[in-house]
Coordinates of C-alpha atoms in Angstrom, one line a residue:
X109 CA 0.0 0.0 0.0
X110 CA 2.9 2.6 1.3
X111 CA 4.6 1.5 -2.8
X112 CA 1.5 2.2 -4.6
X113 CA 1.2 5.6 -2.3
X114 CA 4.9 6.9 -3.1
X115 CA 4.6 6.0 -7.2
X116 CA 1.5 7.9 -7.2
X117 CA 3.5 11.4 -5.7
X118 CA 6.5 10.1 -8.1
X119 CA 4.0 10.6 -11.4
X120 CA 2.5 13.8 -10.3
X121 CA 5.8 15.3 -9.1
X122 CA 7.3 14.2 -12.5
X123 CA 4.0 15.2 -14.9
X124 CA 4.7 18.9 -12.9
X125 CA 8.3 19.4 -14.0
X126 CA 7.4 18.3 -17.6
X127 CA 4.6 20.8 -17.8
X128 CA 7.0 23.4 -16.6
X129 CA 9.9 22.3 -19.1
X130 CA 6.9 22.7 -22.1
X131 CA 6.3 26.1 -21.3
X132 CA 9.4 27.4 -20.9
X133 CA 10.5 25.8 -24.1
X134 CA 7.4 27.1 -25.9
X135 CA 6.8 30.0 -24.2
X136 CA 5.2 32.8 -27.1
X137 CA 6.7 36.2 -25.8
X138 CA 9.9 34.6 -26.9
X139 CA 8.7 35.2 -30.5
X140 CA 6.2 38.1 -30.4
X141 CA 7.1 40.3 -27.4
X142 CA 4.1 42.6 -25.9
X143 CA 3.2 45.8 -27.0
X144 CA 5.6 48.6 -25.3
X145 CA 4.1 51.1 -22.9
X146 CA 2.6 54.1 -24.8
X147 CA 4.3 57.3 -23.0
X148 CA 1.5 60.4 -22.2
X149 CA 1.5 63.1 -24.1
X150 CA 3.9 65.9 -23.2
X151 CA 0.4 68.1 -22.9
X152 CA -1.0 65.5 -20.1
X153 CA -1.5 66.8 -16.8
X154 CA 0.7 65.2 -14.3
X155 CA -0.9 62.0 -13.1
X156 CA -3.2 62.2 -16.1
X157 CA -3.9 58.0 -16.9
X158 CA -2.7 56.5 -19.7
X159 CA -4.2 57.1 -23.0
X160 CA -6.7 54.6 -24.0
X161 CA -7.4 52.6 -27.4
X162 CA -8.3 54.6 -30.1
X163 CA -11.4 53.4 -30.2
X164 CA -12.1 54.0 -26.3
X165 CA -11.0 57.6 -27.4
X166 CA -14.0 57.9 -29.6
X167 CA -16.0 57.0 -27.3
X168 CA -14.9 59.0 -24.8
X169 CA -14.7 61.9 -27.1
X170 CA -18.5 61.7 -28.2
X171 CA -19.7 61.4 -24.7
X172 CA -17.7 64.7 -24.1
X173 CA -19.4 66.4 -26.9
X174 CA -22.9 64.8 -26.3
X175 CA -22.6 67.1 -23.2
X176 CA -21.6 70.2 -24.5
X177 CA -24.5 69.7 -27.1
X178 CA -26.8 69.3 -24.3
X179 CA -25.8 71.5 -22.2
X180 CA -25.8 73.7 -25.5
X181 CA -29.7 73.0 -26.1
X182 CA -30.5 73.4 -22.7
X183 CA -29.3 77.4 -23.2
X184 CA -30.8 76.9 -26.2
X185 CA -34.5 75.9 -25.0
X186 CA -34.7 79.0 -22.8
X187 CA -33.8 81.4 -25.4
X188 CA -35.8 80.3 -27.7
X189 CA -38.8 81.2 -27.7
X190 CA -38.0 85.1 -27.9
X191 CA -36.5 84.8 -31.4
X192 CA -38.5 84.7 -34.2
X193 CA -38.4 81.0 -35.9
X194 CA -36.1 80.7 -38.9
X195 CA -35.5 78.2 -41.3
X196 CA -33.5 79.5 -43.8
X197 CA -30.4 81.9 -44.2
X198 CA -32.6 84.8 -45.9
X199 CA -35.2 84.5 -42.4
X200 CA -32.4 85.0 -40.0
X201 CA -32.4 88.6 -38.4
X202 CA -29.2 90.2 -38.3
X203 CA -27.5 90.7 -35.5
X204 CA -27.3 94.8 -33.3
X205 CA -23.9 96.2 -34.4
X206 CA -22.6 95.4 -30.3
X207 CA -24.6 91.8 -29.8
X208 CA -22.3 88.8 -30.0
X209 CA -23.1 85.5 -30.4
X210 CA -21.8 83.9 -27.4
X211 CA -19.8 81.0 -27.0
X212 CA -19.8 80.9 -31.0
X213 CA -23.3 79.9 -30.6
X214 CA -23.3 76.4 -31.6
X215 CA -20.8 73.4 -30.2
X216 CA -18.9 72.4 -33.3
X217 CA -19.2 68.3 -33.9
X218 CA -15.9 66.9 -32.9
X219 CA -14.4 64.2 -35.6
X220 CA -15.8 61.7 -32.7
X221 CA -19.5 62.8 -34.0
X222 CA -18.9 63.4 -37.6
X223 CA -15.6 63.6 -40.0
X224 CA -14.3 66.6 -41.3
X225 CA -12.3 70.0 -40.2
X226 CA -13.6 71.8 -36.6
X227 CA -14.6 75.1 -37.1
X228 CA -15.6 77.8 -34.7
X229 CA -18.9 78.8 -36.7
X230 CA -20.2 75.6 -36.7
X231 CA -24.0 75.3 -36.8
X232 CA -25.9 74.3 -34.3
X233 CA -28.9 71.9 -34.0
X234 CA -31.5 72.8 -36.4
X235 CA -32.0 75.3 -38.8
X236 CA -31.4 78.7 -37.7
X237 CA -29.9 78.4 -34.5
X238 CA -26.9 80.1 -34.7
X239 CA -28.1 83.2 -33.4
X240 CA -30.7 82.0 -31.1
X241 CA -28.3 82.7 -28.2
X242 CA -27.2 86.0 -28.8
X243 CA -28.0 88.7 -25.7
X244 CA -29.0 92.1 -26.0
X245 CA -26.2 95.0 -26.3
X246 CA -24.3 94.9 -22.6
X247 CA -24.4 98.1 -20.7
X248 CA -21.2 96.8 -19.4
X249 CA -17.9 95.3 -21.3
X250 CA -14.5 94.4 -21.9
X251 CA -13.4 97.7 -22.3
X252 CA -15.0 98.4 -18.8
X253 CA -13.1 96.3 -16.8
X254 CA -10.0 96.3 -18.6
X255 CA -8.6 98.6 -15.6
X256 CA -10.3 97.3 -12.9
X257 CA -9.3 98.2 -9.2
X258 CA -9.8 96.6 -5.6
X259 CA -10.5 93.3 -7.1
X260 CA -11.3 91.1 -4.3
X261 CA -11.9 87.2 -3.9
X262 CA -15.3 86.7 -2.8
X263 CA -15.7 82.8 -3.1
X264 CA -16.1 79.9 -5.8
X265 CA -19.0 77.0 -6.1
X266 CA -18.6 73.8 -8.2
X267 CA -18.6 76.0 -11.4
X268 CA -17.6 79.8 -11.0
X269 CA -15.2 82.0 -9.0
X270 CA -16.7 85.3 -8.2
X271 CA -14.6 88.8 -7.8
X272 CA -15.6 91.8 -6.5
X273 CA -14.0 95.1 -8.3
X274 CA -14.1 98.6 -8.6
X275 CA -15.4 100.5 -12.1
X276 CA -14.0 103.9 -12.6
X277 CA -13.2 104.1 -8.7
X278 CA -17.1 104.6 -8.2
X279 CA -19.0 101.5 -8.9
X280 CA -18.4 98.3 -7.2
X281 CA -19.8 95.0 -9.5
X282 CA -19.5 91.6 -9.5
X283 CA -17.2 89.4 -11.9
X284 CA -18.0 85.9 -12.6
X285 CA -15.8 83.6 -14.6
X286 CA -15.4 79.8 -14.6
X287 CA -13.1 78.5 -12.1
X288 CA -10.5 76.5 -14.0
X289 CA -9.8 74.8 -10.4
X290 CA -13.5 74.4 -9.4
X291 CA -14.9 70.8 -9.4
X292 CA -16.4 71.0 -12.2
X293 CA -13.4 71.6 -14.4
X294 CA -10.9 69.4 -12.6
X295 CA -13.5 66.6 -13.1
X296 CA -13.8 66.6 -16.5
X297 CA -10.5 67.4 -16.9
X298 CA -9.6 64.4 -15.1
X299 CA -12.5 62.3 -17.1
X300 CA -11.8 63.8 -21.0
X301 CA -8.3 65.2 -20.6
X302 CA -9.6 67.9 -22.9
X303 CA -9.4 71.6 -21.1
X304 CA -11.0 73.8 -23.9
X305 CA -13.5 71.5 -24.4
X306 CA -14.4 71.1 -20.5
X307 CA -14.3 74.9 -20.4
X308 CA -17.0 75.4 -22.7
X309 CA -18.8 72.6 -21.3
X310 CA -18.7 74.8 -17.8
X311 CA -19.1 78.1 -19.7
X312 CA -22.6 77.3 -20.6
X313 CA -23.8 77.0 -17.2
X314 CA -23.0 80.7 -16.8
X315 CA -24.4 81.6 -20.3
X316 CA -27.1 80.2 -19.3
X317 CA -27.4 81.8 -16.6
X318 CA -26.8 85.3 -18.4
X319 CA -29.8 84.5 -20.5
X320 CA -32.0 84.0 -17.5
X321 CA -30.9 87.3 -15.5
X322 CA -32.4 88.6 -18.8
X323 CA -35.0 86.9 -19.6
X324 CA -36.3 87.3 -15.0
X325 CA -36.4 91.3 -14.9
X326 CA -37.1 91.7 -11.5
X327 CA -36.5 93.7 -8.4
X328 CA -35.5 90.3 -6.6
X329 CA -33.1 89.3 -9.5
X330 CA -29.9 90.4 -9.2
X331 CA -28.9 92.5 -12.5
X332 CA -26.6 91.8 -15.6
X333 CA -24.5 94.3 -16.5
X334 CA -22.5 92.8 -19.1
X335 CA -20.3 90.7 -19.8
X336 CA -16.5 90.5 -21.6
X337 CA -14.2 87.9 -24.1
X338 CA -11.0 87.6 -23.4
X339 CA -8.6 84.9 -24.0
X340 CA -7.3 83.4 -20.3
X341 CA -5.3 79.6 -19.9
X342 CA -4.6 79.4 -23.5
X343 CA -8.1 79.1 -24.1
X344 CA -9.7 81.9 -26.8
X345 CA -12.7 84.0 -25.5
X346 CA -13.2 83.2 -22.4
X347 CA -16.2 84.7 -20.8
X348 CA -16.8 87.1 -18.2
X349 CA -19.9 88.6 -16.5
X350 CA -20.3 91.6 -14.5
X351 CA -23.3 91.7 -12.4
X352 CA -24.9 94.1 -9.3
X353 CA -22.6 93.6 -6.3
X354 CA -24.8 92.1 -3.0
X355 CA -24.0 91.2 0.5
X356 CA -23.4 87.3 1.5
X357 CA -26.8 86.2 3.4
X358 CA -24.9 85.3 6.5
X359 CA -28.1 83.3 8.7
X360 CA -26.4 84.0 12.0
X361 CA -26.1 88.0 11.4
X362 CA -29.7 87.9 10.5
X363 CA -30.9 86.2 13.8
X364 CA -29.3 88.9 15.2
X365 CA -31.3 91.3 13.1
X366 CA -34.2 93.5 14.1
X367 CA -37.3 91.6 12.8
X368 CA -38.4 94.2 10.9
X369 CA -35.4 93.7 8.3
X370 CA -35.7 89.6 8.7
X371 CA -39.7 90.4 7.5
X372 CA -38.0 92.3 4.7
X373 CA -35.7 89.2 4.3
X374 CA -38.6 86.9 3.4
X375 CA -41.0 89.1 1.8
X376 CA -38.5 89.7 -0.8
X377 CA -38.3 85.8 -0.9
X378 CA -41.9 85.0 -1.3
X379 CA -42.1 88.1 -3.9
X380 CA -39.5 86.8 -6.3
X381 CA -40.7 83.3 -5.7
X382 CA -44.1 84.4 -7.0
X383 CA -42.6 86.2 -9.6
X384 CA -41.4 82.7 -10.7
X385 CA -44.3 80.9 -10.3
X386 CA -45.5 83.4 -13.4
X387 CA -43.1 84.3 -14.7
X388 CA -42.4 84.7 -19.0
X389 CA -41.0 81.2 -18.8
X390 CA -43.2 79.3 -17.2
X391 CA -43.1 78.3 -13.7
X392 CA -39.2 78.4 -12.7
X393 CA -37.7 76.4 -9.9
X394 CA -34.7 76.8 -7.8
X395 CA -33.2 73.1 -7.9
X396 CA -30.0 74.8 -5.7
X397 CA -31.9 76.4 -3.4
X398 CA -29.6 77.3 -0.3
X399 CA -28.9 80.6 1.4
X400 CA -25.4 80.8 -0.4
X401 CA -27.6 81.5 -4.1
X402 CA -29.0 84.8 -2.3
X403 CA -27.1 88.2 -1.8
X404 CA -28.5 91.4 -0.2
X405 CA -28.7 94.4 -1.9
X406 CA -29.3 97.7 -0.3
X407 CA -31.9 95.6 2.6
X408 CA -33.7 93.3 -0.2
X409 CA -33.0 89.6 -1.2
X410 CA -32.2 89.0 -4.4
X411 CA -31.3 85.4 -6.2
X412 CA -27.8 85.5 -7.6
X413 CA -27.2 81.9 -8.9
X414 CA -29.7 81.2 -12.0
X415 CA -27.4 78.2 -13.4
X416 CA -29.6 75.7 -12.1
X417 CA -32.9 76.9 -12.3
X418 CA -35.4 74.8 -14.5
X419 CA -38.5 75.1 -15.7
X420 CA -39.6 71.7 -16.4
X421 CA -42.5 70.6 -14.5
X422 CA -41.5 66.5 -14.0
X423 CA -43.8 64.0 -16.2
X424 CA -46.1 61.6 -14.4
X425 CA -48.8 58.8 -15.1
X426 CA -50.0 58.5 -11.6
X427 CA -49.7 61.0 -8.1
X428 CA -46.9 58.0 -7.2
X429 CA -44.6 60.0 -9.6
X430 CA -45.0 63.3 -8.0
X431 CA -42.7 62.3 -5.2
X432 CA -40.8 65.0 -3.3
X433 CA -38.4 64.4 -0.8
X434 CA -36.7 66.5 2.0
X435 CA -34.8 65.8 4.3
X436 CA -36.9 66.1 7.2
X437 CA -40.5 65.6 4.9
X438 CA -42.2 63.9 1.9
X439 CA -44.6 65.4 0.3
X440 CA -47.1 63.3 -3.0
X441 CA -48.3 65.9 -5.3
X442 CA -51.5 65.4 -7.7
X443 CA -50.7 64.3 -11.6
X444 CA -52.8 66.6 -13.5
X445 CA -54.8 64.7 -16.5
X446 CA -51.6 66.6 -18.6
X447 CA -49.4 64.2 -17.2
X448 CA -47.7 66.8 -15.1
X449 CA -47.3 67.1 -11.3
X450 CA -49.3 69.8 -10.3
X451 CA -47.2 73.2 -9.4
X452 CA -44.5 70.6 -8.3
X453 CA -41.9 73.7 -9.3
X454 CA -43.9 75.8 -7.2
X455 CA -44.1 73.9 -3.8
X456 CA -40.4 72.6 -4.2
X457 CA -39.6 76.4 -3.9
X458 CA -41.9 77.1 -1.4
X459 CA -41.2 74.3 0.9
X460 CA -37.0 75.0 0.5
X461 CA -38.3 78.8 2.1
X462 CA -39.8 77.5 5.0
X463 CA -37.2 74.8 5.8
X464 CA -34.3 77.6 5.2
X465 CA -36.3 80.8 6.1
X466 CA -39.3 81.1 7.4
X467 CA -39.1 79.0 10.6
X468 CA -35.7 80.7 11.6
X469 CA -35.9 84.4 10.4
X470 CA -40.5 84.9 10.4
X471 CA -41.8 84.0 14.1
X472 CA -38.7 85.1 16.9
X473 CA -39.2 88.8 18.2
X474 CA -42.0 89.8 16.4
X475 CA -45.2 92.1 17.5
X476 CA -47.3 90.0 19.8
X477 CA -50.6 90.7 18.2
X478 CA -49.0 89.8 15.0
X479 CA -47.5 86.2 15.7
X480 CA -50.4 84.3 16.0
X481 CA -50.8 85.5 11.5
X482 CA -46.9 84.3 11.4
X483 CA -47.4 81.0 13.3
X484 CA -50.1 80.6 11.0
X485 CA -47.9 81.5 7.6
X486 CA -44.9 79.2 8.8
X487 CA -47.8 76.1 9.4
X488 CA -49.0 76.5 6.1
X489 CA -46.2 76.5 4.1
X490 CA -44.3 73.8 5.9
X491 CA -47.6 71.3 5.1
X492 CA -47.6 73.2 1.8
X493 CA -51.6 73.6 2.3
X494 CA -50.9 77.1 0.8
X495 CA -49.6 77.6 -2.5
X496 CA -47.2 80.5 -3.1
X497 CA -50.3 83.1 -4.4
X498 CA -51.4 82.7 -0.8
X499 CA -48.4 82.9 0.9
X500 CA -47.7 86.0 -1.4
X501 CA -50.8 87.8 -0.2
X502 CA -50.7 86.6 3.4
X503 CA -47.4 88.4 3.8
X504 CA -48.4 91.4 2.2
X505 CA -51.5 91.4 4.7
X506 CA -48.9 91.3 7.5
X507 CA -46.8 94.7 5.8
X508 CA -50.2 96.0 6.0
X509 CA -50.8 95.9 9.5
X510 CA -47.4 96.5 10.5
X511 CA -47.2 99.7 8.2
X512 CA -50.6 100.8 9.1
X513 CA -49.9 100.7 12.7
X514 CA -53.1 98.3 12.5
X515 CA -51.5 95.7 14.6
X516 CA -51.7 97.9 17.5
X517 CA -55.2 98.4 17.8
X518 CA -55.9 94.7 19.3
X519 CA -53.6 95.4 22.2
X520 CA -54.8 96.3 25.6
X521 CA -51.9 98.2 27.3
X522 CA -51.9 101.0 29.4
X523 CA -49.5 103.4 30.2
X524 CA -47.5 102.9 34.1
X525 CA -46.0 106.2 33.6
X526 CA -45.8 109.7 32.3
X527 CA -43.5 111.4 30.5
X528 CA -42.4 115.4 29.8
X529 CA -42.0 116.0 26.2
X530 CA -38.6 118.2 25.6
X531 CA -38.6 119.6 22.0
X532 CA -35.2 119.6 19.8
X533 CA -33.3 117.7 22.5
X534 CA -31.5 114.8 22.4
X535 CA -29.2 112.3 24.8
X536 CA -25.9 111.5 23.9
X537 CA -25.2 109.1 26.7
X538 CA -26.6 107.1 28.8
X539 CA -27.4 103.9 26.5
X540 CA -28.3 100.4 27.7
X541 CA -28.7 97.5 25.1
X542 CA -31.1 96.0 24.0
X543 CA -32.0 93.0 21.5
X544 CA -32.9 93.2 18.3
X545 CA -31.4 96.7 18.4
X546 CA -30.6 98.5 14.9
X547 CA -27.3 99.9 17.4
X548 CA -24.8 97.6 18.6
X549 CA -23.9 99.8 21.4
X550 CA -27.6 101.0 22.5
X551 CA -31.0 100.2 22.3
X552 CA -32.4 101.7 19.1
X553 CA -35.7 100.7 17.5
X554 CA -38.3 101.5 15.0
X555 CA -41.9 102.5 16.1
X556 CA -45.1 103.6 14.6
X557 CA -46.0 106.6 16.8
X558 CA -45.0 108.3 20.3
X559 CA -47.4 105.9 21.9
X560 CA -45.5 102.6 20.8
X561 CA -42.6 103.9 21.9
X562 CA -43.9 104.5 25.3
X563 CA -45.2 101.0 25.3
X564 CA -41.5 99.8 24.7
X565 CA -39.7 102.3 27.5
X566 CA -42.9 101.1 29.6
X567 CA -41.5 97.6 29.0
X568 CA -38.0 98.1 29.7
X569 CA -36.8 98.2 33.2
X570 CA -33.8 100.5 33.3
X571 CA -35.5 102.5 30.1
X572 CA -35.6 106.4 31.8
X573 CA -36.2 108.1 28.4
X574 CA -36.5 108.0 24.6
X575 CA -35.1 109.8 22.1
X576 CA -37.2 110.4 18.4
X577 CA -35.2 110.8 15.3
X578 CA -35.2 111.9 12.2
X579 CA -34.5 108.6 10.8
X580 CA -36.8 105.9 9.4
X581 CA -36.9 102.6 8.2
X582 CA -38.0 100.7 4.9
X583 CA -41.3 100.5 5.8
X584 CA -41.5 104.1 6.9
X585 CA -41.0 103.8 11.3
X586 CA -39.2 105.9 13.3
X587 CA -35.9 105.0 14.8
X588 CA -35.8 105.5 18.5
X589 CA -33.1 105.8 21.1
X590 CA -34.0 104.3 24.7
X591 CA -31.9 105.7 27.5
X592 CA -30.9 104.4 30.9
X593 CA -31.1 108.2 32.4
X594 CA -31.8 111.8 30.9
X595 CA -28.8 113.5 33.2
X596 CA -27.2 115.0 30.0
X597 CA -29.9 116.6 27.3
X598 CA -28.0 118.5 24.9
X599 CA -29.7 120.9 21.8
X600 CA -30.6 119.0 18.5
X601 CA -33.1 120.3 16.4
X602 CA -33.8 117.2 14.5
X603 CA -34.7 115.2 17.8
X604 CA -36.8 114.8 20.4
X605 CA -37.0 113.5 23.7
X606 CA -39.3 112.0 25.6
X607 CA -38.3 111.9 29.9
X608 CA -40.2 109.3 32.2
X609 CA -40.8 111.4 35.1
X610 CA -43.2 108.9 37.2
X611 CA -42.6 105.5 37.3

């Protein structure tokens, strides 16, 4: 048995080193050696990977310019339906001696989507639409901003890098450019290894939003200037847009706001979003809808990042389709016999102002006899049982009241003290502070009339006097001092003061 068991390891031991011997006799790369290691191309970013087979290279090539054509039609789709329809040469309408044709209108097919020369005129999908895109004369160009001073850094998102400068050493703009290190650049890059044509893929986010400042006129929408061509990173024309300069929305300094200006904060929100409920292009949604895409300009919101607005309402066969999800709430909207979901655009918009707005900026500090209408506003929109026409005109019912002085006749206070009325006199000193104050150092707020103002002293512990301005607010109040004591009362003939002299 042990014989049989060592001449059975013998053969396999021996069939082994045979089958070894065979293949290093035989062995092919002997005779046809592999292919050598292509090198990259000087051009290559460093740690760029290798190139691939020419006909992964096609591929990769057409999936590039399938983007830029989309992303081309996209633009496209939105500036549409102002031009007049062409179909021949002799129909097209010729273009104002200062309008240009941006991003030379049309993507040109690369030799991935059809053979034959590039060219930079090349036409664009469908008869007549190489001058669809073209803007109306800027107010604003390249010659403008040629000498530019102060330019600042203000930030970058996925796309564009935005610079504040200094026109003629008297108006301060905005300049926004693609950000050749933004994510969106350095990931195509990194995916087509073509720079110029991952520029212009990027570029047409900010044409498109160009076309859209233009086509949303509106005191909410931040204006377009103009833009500029220039050639930048070896790359020819380039594009620049110069814009109305605004204010970060910074959600901490606004808690810290009066609510009077945080009102202001989201009535200028529920405005423009009504705007777009109606407006020219249908119903427009926000699909980026954070604080960072608002500025503030001069006290009013206004929506500064149009690249990823849309106004298609989403398809449906059944209310299952018109799904919406947050991340705290769901919300099923009806399918209209259309096929649509019903103001789905709409209630996406409103819902992303309540969940970043309303709830943090509308209810804290206001008027008691008016928070009961707020508490009701948030509710509302944060079930979405209102649309935004309601919401509109529920918030202009609250300006109403406030600016009326209406809110005040529900109260039921009466004054604890009295006070001696001094004429064009005014207290320089003696401040306490206060919150929401419109003074970091003292306790200044707006009121309707002498008698709120007494309410608010009345209310105030170490409050011993008040001091009317000259100054109002937006919405047409008085600006008030409250003072801790009325020791010093100096001559001002634009004030005047108000002394508690019972308690």
């Amino acid at each position: 048995m042990r014989r049989r068991k060592t001449a059975v390891a013998g053969g396999c031991c021996l069939a082994f080193l045979l089958g070894t011997l065979l293949n290093l006799l035989f062995i092919p790369g002997s005779e046809h050696p592999p292919p050598p290691r292509r090198e990259l191309p000087p051009s290559s970013p460093p740690g760029a990977p290798l190139d691939p087979p020419e006909e992964e290279i096609g591929g990769v090539r057409a999936a590039l310019a399938r983007q830029i054509r989309q992303r081309y039609e996209e633009v496209l789709r939105y500036r549409q339906h102002r031009a007049a329809p062409a179909a021949a040469s002799a129909g097209r309408r010729p273009l104002r001696p200062r309008e240009r044709r941006l991003m030379d209108l049309a993507p040109p097919r690369t030799s991935a989507e059809q053979p034959g020369p590039r060219g930079r005129a090349a036409a664009g999908p469908g008869a007549g639409a190489w001058a669809e895109l073209s803007l109306e004369p800027p107010l604003l160009g390249c010659r403008d901003i040629r000498d530019v001073g102060g330019v600042q850094y203000l930030g970058s998102g996925y796309t564009k890098a935005v610079y504040k400068a200094v026109l003629n050493r008297t108006l301060a703009v905005a300049l926004k450019a693609v950000d050749f290190g933004g994510h969106d650049i350095a990931h195509c890059v990194r995916q087509f290894s073509a720079l110029g044509d991952c520029y212009r893929l990027a570029a047409y986010k900010i044409v498109k939003e160009m076309i859209l400042l233009q086509r949303l006129r509106h005191d909410n929408v931040l204006q377009l200037y103009g833009y500029c061509y220039q050639d930048s990173n070896d790359i020819p024309d380039t594009l620049t847009t110069i814009t109305e300069l605004g204010s970060p929305l910074e959600m901490i300094q606004l808690l810290q706001t009066s609510w009077e200006d945080r009102f202001r904060i989201c009535l200028s929100l529920v405005r423009l979003l009504h705007y777009l409920a109606h407006s020219p292009l249908g119903s427009v949604t926000l699909l980026d809808f954070r604080p960072r895409q608002f500025v503030i300009v001069d006290g009013e919101l206004k929506v500064t990042d149009l690249d990823d607005a849309s106004v298609e309402e989403s398809s449906c066969t059944s209310n299952s389709d018109c799904f919406m999800e947050f991340p705290a709430r769901n919300f099923t909207l009806p399918c209209s016999v259309e096929g649509r979901c019903q103001s789905m655009n709409e209630k996406r918009n409103l819902y992303n102002a309540y969940r970043f707005f309303f709830t943090y900026l509308l209810p804290h500090s206001a008027p008691p006899s008016l928070r009961p209408l707020l508490d009701k506003i948030v509710n509302a929109t944060g079930e979405l049982h209102w649309g935004i026409d309601e919401t509109a005109a529920q918030l202009e019912r609250v300006l109403n009241l406030y600016k009326s002085g209406e809110y005040l006749q529900n109260t039921t206070w009466v004054p604890k003290a009295e006070y001696r009325r001094v004429p064009e006199a005014h207290i320089p000193d003696e401040n306490y502070r206060c919150w929401p104050s419109y003074h970091h150092k003292g306790c200044l707020l707006s009121v309707f009339d002498v008698n709120e103002a007494i309410e608010i002293c009345d209310s105030y512990s170490q409050c011993k006097a008040f001091v009317l301005t000259n100054q109002t607010t937006w919405t047409g109040r008085q600006l008030v001092f409250f003072k801790m004591a009325s020791n010093h009362i100096v001559p001002d003939p634009d004030k005047i003061t108000y002394v508690k002299v019972t308690d």
